[in-house]
Backbone as JSON Lines, residues from 0, in Angstrom:
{"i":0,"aa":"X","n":[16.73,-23.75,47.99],"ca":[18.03,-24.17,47.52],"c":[18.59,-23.12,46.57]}
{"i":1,"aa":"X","n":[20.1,-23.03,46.47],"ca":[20.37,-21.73,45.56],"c":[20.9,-22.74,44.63]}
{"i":2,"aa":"X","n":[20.52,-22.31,43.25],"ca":[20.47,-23.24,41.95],"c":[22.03,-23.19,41.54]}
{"i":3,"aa":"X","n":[22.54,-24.14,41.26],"ca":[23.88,-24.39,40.84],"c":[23.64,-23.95,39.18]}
{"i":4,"aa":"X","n":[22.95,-23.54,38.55],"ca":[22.6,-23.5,37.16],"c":[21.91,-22.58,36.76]}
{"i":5,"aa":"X","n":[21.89,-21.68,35.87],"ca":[20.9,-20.87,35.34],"c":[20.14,-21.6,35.19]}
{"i":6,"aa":"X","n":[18.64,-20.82,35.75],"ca":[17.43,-21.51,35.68],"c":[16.67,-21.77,33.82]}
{"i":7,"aa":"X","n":[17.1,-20.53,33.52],"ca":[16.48,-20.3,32.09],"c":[17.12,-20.5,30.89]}
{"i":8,"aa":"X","n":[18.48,-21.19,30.97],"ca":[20.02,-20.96,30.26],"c":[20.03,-22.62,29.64]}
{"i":9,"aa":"X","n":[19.76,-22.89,28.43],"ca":[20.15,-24.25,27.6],"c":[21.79,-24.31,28.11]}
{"i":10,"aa":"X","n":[21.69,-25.22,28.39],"ca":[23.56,-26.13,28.17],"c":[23.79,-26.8,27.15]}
{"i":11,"aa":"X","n":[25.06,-27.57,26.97],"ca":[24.89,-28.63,25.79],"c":[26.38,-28.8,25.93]}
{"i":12,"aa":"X","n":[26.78,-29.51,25.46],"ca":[27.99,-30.71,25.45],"c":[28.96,-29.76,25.47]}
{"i":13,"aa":"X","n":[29.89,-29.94,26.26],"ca":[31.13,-28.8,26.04],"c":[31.42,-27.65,27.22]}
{"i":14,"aa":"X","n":[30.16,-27.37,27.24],"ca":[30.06,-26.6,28.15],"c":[30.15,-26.65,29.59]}
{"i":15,"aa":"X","n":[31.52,-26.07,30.22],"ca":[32.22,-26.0,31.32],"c":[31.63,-26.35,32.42]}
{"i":16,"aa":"X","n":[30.51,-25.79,32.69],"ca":[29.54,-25.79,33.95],"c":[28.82,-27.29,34.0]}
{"i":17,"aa":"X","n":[28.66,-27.75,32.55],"ca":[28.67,-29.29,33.41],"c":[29.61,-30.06,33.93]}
{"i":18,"aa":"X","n":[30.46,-29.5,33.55],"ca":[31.48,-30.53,34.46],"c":[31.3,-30.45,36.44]}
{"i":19,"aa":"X","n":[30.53,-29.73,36.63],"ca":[30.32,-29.95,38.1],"c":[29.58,-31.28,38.58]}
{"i":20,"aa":"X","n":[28.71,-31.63,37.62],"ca":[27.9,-32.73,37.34],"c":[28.52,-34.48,36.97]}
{"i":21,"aa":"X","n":[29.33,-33.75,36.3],"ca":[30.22,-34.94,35.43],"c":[30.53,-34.63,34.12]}
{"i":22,"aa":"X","n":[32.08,-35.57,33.69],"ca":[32.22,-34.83,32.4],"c":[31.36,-35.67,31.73]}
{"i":23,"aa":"X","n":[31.91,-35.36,30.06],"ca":[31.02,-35.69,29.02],"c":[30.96,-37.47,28.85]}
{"i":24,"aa":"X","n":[32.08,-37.96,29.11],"ca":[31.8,-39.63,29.36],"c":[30.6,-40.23,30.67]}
{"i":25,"aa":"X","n":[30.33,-39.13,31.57],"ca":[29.8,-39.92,32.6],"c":[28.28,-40.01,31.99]}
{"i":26,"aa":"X","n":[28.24,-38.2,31.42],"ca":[26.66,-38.09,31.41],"c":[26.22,-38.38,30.16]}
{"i":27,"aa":"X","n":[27.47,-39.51,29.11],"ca":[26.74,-40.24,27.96],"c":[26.39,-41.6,28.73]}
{"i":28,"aa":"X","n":[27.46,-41.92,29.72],"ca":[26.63,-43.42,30.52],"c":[25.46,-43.43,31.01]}
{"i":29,"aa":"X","n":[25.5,-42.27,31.82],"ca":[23.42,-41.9,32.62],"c":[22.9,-41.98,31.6]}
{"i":30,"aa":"X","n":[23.03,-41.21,30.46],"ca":[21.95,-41.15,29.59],"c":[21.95,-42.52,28.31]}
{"i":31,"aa":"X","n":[22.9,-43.11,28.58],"ca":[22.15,-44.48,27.86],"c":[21.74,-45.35,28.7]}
{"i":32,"aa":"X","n":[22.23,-45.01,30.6],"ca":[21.68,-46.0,31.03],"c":[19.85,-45.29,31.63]}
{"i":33,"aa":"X","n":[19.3,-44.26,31.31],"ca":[17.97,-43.54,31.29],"c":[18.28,-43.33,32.95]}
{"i":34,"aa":"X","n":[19.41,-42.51,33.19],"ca":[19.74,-42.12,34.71],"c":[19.9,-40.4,34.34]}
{"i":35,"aa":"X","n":[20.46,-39.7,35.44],"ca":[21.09,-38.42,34.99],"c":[20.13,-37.46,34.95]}
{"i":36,"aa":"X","n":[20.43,-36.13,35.03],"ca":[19.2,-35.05,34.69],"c":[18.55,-35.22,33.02]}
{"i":37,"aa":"X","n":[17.16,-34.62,32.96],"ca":[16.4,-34.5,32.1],"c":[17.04,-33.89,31.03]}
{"i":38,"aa":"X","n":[16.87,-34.13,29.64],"ca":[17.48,-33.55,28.25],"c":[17.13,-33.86,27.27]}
{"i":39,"aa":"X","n":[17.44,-32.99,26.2],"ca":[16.94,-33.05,25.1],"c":[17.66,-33.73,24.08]}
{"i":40,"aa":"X","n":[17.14,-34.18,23.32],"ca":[18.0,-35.05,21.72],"c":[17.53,-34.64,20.61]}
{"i":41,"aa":"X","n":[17.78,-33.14,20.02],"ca":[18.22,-32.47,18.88],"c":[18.94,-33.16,17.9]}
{"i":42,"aa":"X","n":[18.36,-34.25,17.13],"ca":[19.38,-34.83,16.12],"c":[20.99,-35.1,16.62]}
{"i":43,"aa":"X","n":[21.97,-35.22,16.96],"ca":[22.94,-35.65,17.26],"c":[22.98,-34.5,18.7]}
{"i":44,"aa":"X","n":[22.72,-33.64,18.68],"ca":[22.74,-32.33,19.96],"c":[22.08,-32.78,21.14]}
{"i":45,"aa":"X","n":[22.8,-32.48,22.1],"ca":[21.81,-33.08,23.62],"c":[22.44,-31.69,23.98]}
{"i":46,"aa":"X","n":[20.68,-31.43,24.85],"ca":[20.58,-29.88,25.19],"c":[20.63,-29.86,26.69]}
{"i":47,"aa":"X","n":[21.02,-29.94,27.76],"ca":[20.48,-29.6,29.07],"c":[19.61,-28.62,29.3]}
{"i":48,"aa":"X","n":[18.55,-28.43,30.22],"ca":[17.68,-27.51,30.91],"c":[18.32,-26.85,32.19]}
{"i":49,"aa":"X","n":[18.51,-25.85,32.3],"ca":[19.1,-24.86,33.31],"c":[17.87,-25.59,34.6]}
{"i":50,"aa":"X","n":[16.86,-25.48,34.59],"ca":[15.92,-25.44,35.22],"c":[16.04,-27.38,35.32]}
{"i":51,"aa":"X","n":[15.93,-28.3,34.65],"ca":[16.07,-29.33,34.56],"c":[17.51,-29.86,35.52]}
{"i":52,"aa":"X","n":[18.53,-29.5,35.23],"ca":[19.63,-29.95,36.05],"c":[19.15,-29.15,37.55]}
{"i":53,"aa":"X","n":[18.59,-28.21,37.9],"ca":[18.38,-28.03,39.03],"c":[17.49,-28.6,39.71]}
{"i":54,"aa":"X","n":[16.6,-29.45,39.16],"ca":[15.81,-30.16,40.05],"c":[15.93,-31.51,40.1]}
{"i":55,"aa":"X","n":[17.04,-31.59,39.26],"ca":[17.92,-33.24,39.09],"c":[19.22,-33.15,40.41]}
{"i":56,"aa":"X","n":[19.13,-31.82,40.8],"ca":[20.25,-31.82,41.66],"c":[19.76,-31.36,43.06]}
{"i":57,"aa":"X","n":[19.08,-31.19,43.17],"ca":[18.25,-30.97,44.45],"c":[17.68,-32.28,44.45]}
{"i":58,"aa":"X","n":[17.12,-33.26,43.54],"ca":[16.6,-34.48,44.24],"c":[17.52,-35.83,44.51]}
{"i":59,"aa":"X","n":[18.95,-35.24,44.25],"ca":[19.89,-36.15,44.9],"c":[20.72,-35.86,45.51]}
{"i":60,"aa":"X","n":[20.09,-34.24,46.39],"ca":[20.61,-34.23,47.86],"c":[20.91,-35.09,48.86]}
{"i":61,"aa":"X","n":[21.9,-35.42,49.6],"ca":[21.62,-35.88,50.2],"c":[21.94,-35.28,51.97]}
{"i":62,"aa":"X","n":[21.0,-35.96,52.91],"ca":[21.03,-34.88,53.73],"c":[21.61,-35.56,55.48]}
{"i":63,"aa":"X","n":[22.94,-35.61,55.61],"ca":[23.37,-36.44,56.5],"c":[22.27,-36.45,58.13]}
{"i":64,"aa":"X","n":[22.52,-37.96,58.33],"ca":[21.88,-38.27,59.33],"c":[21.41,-37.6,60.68]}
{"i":65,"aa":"X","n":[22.79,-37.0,61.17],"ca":[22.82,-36.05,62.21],"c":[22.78,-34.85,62.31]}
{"i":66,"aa":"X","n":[22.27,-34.54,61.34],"ca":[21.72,-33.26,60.92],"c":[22.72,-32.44,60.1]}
{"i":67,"aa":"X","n":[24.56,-32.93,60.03],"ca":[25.37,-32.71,59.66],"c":[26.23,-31.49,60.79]}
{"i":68,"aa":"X","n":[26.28,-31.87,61.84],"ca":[27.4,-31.43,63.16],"c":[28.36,-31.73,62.84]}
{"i":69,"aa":"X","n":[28.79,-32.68,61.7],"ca":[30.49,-32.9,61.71],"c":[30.57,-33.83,63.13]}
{"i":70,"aa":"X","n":[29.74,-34.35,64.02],"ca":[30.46,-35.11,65.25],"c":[29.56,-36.8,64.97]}
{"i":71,"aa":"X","n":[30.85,-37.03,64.85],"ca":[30.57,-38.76,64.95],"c":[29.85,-39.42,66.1]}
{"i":72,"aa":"X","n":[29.43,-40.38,66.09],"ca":[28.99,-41.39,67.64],"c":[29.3,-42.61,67.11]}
């Protein structure tokens, strides 16, 4: 899979590139409802893992039925 994220690169609130994920209201709901990629809680700071959102996003691939032809039945 080619990583949507620096593998080695902290994120944290604000920062643009999560918004591919969701903005900052969605991924305070995942994370109070214990959903969402893996992260850290730095005293008021929530950190993302470069490496963490990529394997949070590869395991909710999803991979259409027909192999993905674009042709209906």
């Amino acid at each position: 899979m080619a990583n949507l994220f620096e593998q080695n690169r902290n994120y944290v609130l604000g920062d643009d590139e999560l918004n591919i994920i969701g903005d900052r209201d969605k991924l305070a709901q995942w994370r109070h409802k214990g959903m969402g990629p893996a992260f850290y809680k730095l005293g008021r700071k929530i950190i993302y893992r470069g490496a963490d959102l990529n394997a949070w996003a590869e395991a909710s691939r999803v991979d259409p039925p027909n192999g993905g032809s674009g042709v209906l039945r």
